[in-house]
Amino acid sequence: MDGQLTAPAPEAASTLEAEKASLLRQPKAVWATALAAVFAFMGIGLVDPILPAIAKNLDASPSQVSLLFTSYFLVTAIAMLITGFVSSRIGGKRTLLVGLAIIVVFASLAGISGNVSELVGFRAGWGLGNALFVATALAVIVGVASGGAGTAIILYEAALGLGISLGPLLGALLGGWQWRAPFFGTAVLMAAALIALLALLPKTPRPERKVRLRDPLLALGHRGLRTTAASGLFYNYGFFTILAFTPFILGMDAYGIGGVFFGWGVAVAVFSVFVAPVLQRRFGAVRALAGTLALLLLDLAGLGLAAGHSVPAVVVLVVASGALLGINNTIYTELAMGVSDSPRPVASAGYNFVRWMGGALAPFAAAQLGEHFGPQVPFFAAAAALAVAIAVVLGGRRYLVAHEPHLV
């Protein structure tokens, strides 16, 4: 169990080999959904390199521009409560297509915004499409992937990491030319993903039992899922402080910011897929999670010390944080999907409703703290949030250990 560092048994070793072999042997529908997920996750970091340009061109303050993240994630969080209700009635494929279509429409509208208020509103609509797509994509991948839920989650996290890394790169390449271009670029990519899913994804069966609107909230009654979600909320506060506030203190153009966050995103992708499973098998999910959260706390404290003093140090710490974030993303997702007896889509919806609230709060709060108290304070506040995330995990440890995915 937790804490015993023994060599894997022959049966476990053969299982690991089977998982590795099955990872790449997936139906076309899985790859099509994963590719669409990459495009969807690109939308999270897409605006990062152009935040200063948006503020300049629309005569807005950093805190006003930060509402691009806040509106997006607030709507995403609330909409998570209806994703299961919708998909259990119209099917997973139709829900994915509706989500993609909404993103195409609102990404296009964002590109023609005349002021920051319009842009914030269109990003909110974009968040609705993102919720419908992202929550359903994980359930669809788990349902049609070969190799079990563990393999499906790794594929999903790989798509997340790849999307997060490519989003800032696309935002920089297009935003360096014109700040509106990344929004139109996203609309084109999501339209292509919609066409791919229409052609490659078979009709998904509807669940035997329709999901009620209150089911995700009822799922949070499980102490293990509630512990995971509560810790995830404070963790995401730290995550999105790095993503949304750092561009304002780098003093770089779109290409420079895009390059920094491309490196950050690559670290997220690599460590989520290749390192997180190893750490879970060796130390158990709870120890691995608490350890990487502690390292992320130190990283945020370092960013607080470096902010306003050393741009090279900030760059190094941002990229290093990507490795820790990648590990944590995978562990949180696996715990959320397996810690309770609720159906995976319902558990995922309840968990994401809580944790995305951290993503909604952090960008605006960080910008306000930075404007009023200096660039160091937002990172120290995020470090304090990580301390709470660790306390929640350790406090609810007994509800998590019995359900650790790799320790059964």
XYZ file of C-alpha atoms in Angstrom:
408
model
C 0.000 0.000 0.000
C 0.923 3.651 0.384
C 4.584 4.060 1.339
C 5.940 0.590 0.475
C 8.478 0.952 -2.315
C 8.619 -2.531 -3.791
C 9.439 -3.687 -7.267
C 6.363 -4.301 -9.428
C 5.191 -7.891 -9.631
C 5.457 -9.697 -12.991
C 1.703 -9.342 -13.417
C 1.930 -5.577 -12.792
C 4.844 -5.264 -15.200
C 2.919 -7.056 -17.922
C -0.076 -4.822 -17.257
C 2.091 -1.725 -17.663
C 3.459 -3.062 -20.937
C -0.077 -3.734 -22.138
C -1.116 -0.190 -21.213
C 1.814 1.273 -23.145
C 1.030 -0.879 -26.158
C -2.651 0.044 -26.138
C -1.983 3.767 -25.743
C -1.266 4.250 -29.439
C -3.649 1.580 -30.729
C -6.840 3.547 -30.625
C -9.867 3.800 -32.908
C -10.004 6.750 -35.293
C -12.847 8.189 -33.234
C -10.531 8.506 -30.219
C -7.891 10.372 -32.214
C -10.502 12.645 -33.765
C -11.934 13.508 -30.338
C -8.463 13.973 -28.843
C -7.460 16.281 -31.713
C -10.601 18.328 -31.236
C -9.761 18.484 -27.511
C -6.300 19.838 -28.398
C -7.947 22.642 -30.376
C -10.395 23.327 -27.533
C -7.637 23.533 -24.913
C -5.670 25.844 -27.172
C -8.353 28.408 -26.409
C -7.283 28.558 -22.747
C -3.801 29.957 -23.383
C -4.499 31.529 -26.748
C -5.024 35.022 -25.340
C -1.950 34.918 -23.094
C 0.563 36.443 -25.543
C -1.874 39.143 -26.650
C -3.093 40.314 -23.228
C -0.838 43.411 -23.228
C -1.787 44.135 -26.858
C -5.502 43.841 -26.059
C -5.076 46.197 -23.098
C -3.255 48.718 -25.299
C -5.577 48.553 -28.315
C -8.813 48.571 -26.317
C -7.549 51.107 -23.743
C -8.118 48.688 -20.863
C -6.342 47.990 -17.571
C -4.787 44.589 -16.752
C -7.658 43.775 -14.381
C -10.218 44.592 -17.106
C -8.387 42.379 -19.583
C -8.110 39.613 -16.971
C -11.902 39.336 -17.157
C -11.342 37.489 -20.440
C -10.293 34.552 -18.266
C -12.791 35.196 -15.487
C -15.881 35.286 -17.719
C -14.646 32.256 -19.653
C -14.027 30.070 -16.608
C -17.011 31.288 -14.591
C -19.396 30.277 -17.359
C -17.415 27.055 -17.918
C -17.751 26.175 -14.221
C -21.496 26.847 -14.011
C -22.191 25.140 -17.338
C -20.484 21.977 -16.054
C -23.644 21.380 -14.043
C -25.722 21.000 -17.219
C -23.311 19.028 -19.405
C -24.437 15.625 -18.142
C -28.097 16.662 -18.330
C -27.653 17.643 -21.983
C -25.438 14.761 -23.135
C -27.637 12.111 -21.500
C -30.553 13.393 -23.576
C -29.045 14.163 -26.974
C -25.998 11.872 -26.857
C -22.289 12.495 -26.520
C -21.593 13.130 -30.199
C -24.301 15.770 -30.576
C -23.172 17.471 -27.366
C -19.602 17.656 -28.679
C -20.801 19.121 -31.963
C -23.021 21.699 -30.246
C -20.111 22.728 -28.025
C -17.783 23.113 -31.008
C -20.363 25.118 -32.939
C -20.816 27.518 -30.005
C -17.047 28.025 -29.791
C -16.842 28.756 -33.536
C -19.554 31.413 -33.243
C -18.211 33.175 -30.150
C -14.545 32.987 -31.150
C -15.512 34.696 -34.416
C -17.512 37.348 -32.556
C -14.546 37.927 -30.200
C -12.441 38.744 -33.226
C -14.707 41.643 -34.201
C -15.130 43.087 -30.684
C -15.109 46.869 -30.526
C -14.321 47.198 -26.808
C -13.191 45.124 -23.861
C -16.741 44.649 -22.520
C -17.849 42.993 -25.754
C -14.747 40.814 -25.769
C -15.381 39.695 -22.184
C -18.988 38.855 -23.058
C -18.032 36.826 -26.125
C -15.434 34.928 -24.098
C -18.260 34.032 -21.695
C -20.213 32.504 -24.573
C -17.052 30.714 -25.619
C -16.891 29.260 -22.102
C -20.333 27.675 -22.538
C -19.191 25.855 -25.662
C -15.964 24.871 -23.928
C -17.852 23.305 -21.010
C -20.132 21.259 -23.259
C -17.192 20.023 -25.292
C -14.528 19.442 -22.634
C -16.724 17.602 -20.110
C -18.217 15.374 -22.794
C -14.908 14.738 -24.575
C -13.430 13.049 -21.521
C -16.470 10.787 -21.154
C -16.423 9.940 -24.880
C -12.709 9.129 -24.867
C -13.140 6.930 -21.782
C -16.065 5.206 -23.497
C -14.427 4.393 -26.838
C -10.696 4.140 -26.024
C -9.002 0.747 -25.783
C -6.872 -0.001 -22.721
C -9.225 1.107 -19.958
C -9.978 4.342 -18.144
C -6.338 4.926 -17.123
C -5.196 4.939 -20.750
C -8.097 7.196 -21.742
C -7.261 9.728 -19.029
C -3.612 9.810 -20.138
C -4.767 10.492 -23.713
C -7.064 13.239 -22.459
C -4.303 14.831 -20.374
C -1.951 14.594 -23.365
C -4.510 16.513 -25.418
C -4.823 19.066 -22.614
C -1.068 19.523 -22.356
C -0.581 19.747 -26.107
C -3.424 22.255 -26.433
C -2.141 24.379 -23.572
C 1.353 24.434 -25.131
C 0.192 25.187 -28.673
C -2.354 27.838 -27.639
C 0.230 30.470 -26.630
C 2.319 29.614 -29.703
C -0.626 30.162 -32.044
C -1.603 33.271 -30.116
C 1.932 34.634 -30.533
C 2.271 33.781 -34.227
C -1.079 35.304 -35.151
C -1.179 37.968 -32.439
C 2.228 39.309 -33.407
C 0.625 40.228 -36.723
C -2.756 41.482 -35.429
C -4.310 40.972 -31.992
C -7.668 39.921 -33.461
C -6.179 37.161 -35.614
C -5.896 34.459 -32.880
C -9.658 34.537 -32.357
C -10.375 33.956 -36.030
C -7.668 31.280 -36.114
C -9.376 29.439 -33.274
C -12.724 29.619 -35.060
C -11.185 27.998 -38.139
C -9.543 25.220 -36.100
C -12.741 24.435 -34.207
C -14.719 24.352 -37.437
C -12.199 21.816 -38.778
C -12.574 19.772 -35.589
C -16.354 19.838 -35.963
C -16.090 18.457 -39.499
C -13.643 15.755 -38.352
C -15.975 14.576 -35.588
C -18.935 14.549 -37.942
C -17.024 12.218 -40.236
C -15.099 10.001 -37.791
C -17.005 9.770 -34.509
C -19.781 7.153 -34.545
C -23.071 7.894 -32.869
C -22.573 7.446 -29.132
C -25.252 5.615 -27.161
C -27.195 7.580 -24.594
C -26.783 6.520 -20.949
C -29.386 4.119 -19.604
C -30.256 6.663 -16.909
C -30.736 10.331 -17.693
C -28.648 12.683 -15.586
C -30.579 15.141 -13.457
C -29.432 18.744 -13.051
C -28.755 18.210 -9.350
C -26.708 15.008 -9.777
C -23.253 16.712 -9.998
C -23.982 18.597 -6.770
C -25.213 15.426 -5.081
C -22.011 13.674 -6.201
C -20.031 16.215 -4.188
C -21.648 14.736 -1.096
C -19.004 12.004 -1.344
C -16.157 13.071 0.927
C -13.438 11.844 -1.408
C -14.774 13.748 -4.405
C -15.491 16.808 -2.271
C -11.912 16.729 -0.943
C -10.498 16.427 -4.470
C -12.669 19.279 -5.758
C -11.954 21.617 -2.830
C -8.216 21.087 -3.134
C -8.512 21.519 -6.916
C -10.162 24.920 -6.446
C -7.169 26.324 -4.542
C -4.731 24.557 -6.858
C -6.379 26.153 -9.881
C -6.077 29.548 -8.226
C -2.317 29.090 -8.326
C -2.404 27.619 -11.844
C -4.239 30.570 -13.358
C -2.328 33.180 -11.438
C 0.714 31.973 -13.369
C -1.115 31.771 -16.688
C -3.080 35.031 -16.545
C -0.913 37.435 -14.570
C 2.649 36.616 -15.638
C 2.312 38.073 -19.183
C 1.920 41.539 -17.659
C 5.257 41.406 -15.820
C 7.440 39.840 -18.522
C 7.816 43.065 -20.502
C 7.897 41.116 -23.778
C 6.047 41.304 -27.071
C 3.580 38.631 -28.203
C 6.339 36.437 -29.635
C 8.343 36.512 -26.402
C 5.336 35.753 -24.202
C 4.231 33.018 -26.587
C 7.682 31.426 -26.477
C 7.750 31.376 -22.678
C 4.327 29.797 -22.393
C 5.018 27.363 -25.200
C 7.904 26.017 -23.112
C 5.601 26.021 -20.093
C 2.932 24.088 -22.002
C 5.408 21.508 -23.317
C 6.447 20.849 -19.711
C 2.763 20.438 -18.776
C 2.242 17.896 -21.560
C 5.410 15.849 -21.023
C 5.108 15.562 -17.251
C 1.361 14.841 -17.300
C 1.794 11.886 -19.656
C 5.174 10.406 -18.774
C 6.015 11.418 -15.201
C 2.700 11.547 -13.325
C 1.901 7.802 -13.775
C 5.384 6.838 -12.560
C 5.095 8.977 -9.437
C 1.644 7.600 -8.666
C 2.831 4.017 -8.910
C 5.875 4.685 -6.753
C 4.471 6.918 -4.033
C 0.684 6.716 -4.331
C -1.606 9.472 -5.532
C -1.873 11.330 -2.226
C 1.859 11.513 -1.532
C 2.676 12.410 -5.124
C -0.006 15.116 -5.147
C 0.986 16.632 -1.806
C 4.666 16.609 -2.791
C 4.188 18.324 -6.137
C 1.788 20.848 -4.603
C 4.484 21.706 -2.053
C 7.046 22.181 -4.832
C 4.572 24.378 -6.716
C 4.097 26.467 -3.566
C 7.860 27.042 -3.468
C 7.852 27.879 -7.182
C 5.141 30.502 -6.641
C 7.022 31.957 -3.698
C 10.078 32.177 -5.960
C 8.024 33.978 -8.600
C 6.928 36.441 -5.925
C 10.543 37.150 -5.027
C 11.612 37.452 -8.685
C 8.656 39.520 -9.965
C 9.743 43.030 -10.798
C 13.414 42.186 -10.223
C 14.562 39.437 -12.622
C 12.773 38.532 -15.847
C 15.115 35.542 -16.541
C 14.272 34.085 -13.122
C 10.556 34.544 -13.800
C 10.898 32.742 -17.143
C 12.738 29.785 -15.586
C 10.228 29.476 -12.745
C 7.247 29.700 -15.106
C 8.575 26.895 -17.312
C 9.453 24.803 -14.242
C 5.930 25.288 -12.900
C 4.611 23.628 -16.056
C 6.208 20.339 -15.012
C 4.522 20.436 -11.604
C 1.184 21.510 -13.063
C 1.279 18.632 -15.555
C 1.771 16.082 -12.770
C -0.971 17.591 -10.639
C -3.456 17.790 -13.520
C -3.238 14.056 -14.162
C -3.471 13.057 -10.499
C -6.431 15.336 -9.815
C -8.286 14.033 -12.879
C -7.720 10.376 -11.992
C -8.825 10.943 -8.409
C -11.940 12.818 -9.529
C -12.873 10.066 -11.969
C -12.281 7.162 -9.600
C -12.604 8.296 -6.004
C -16.403 8.031 -5.761
C -19.108 5.642 -6.925
C -20.799 8.280 -9.100
C -20.806 7.774 -12.882
C -17.664 9.316 -14.354
C -19.452 12.103 -16.293
C -21.375 13.121 -13.160
C -18.288 13.046 -10.930
C -16.325 14.996 -13.528
C -19.048 17.648 -13.764
C -19.214 18.139 -9.998
C -15.441 18.275 -9.679
C -15.000 20.697 -12.580
C -17.780 22.969 -11.310
C -15.794 23.547 -8.117
C -12.254 23.608 -9.459
C -12.936 25.986 -12.384
C -14.149 28.537 -9.860
C -10.496 28.875 -8.910
C -9.703 29.587 -12.551
C -12.440 32.218 -12.637
C -11.304 33.993 -9.473
C -7.516 33.980 -9.909
C -7.001 36.178 -13.025
C -9.046 39.129 -11.761
C -7.866 38.821 -8.150
C -4.222 38.587 -9.238
C -4.528 41.628 -11.500
C -6.201 43.655 -8.740
C -3.530 42.678 -6.222
C -0.817 43.528 -8.717
C -2.291 46.937 -9.541
C -2.744 47.946 -5.893
C 0.118 46.241 -4.048
C 2.812 45.431 -6.613
C 3.681 42.459 -8.874
C 5.022 40.292 -6.039
C 1.784 40.048 -4.028
C -0.308 37.992 -6.516
C 2.250 35.184 -6.447
C 2.489 35.177 -2.653
C -1.320 35.004 -2.514
C -1.230 32.059 -4.926
C 1.385 30.358 -2.744
C -0.976 30.754 0.219
C -3.744 29.142 -1.871
C -1.432 26.186 -2.553
C -0.895 25.809 1.193
C -4.662 25.472 1.603
C -4.776 22.931 -1.263
C -2.156 20.813 0.506
C -3.988 21.072 3.849
C -7.230 19.912 2.219
C -5.521 16.895 0.610
C -3.803 15.842 3.824
C -6.909 16.522 5.900
C -9.013 14.308 3.635
C -6.295 11.733 3.046
C -8.290 8.808 4.451
C -11.069 9.430 1.924
C -8.593 9.360 -0.980
C -6.118 6.591 -0.184
C -8.633 3.729 -0.321
C -9.554 4.734 -3.873
C -6.140 5.543 -5.320
C -6.294 4.327 -8.932
C -2.861 2.681 -8.944
C -2.885 1.195 -5.485
C -5.724 -1.282 -5.731
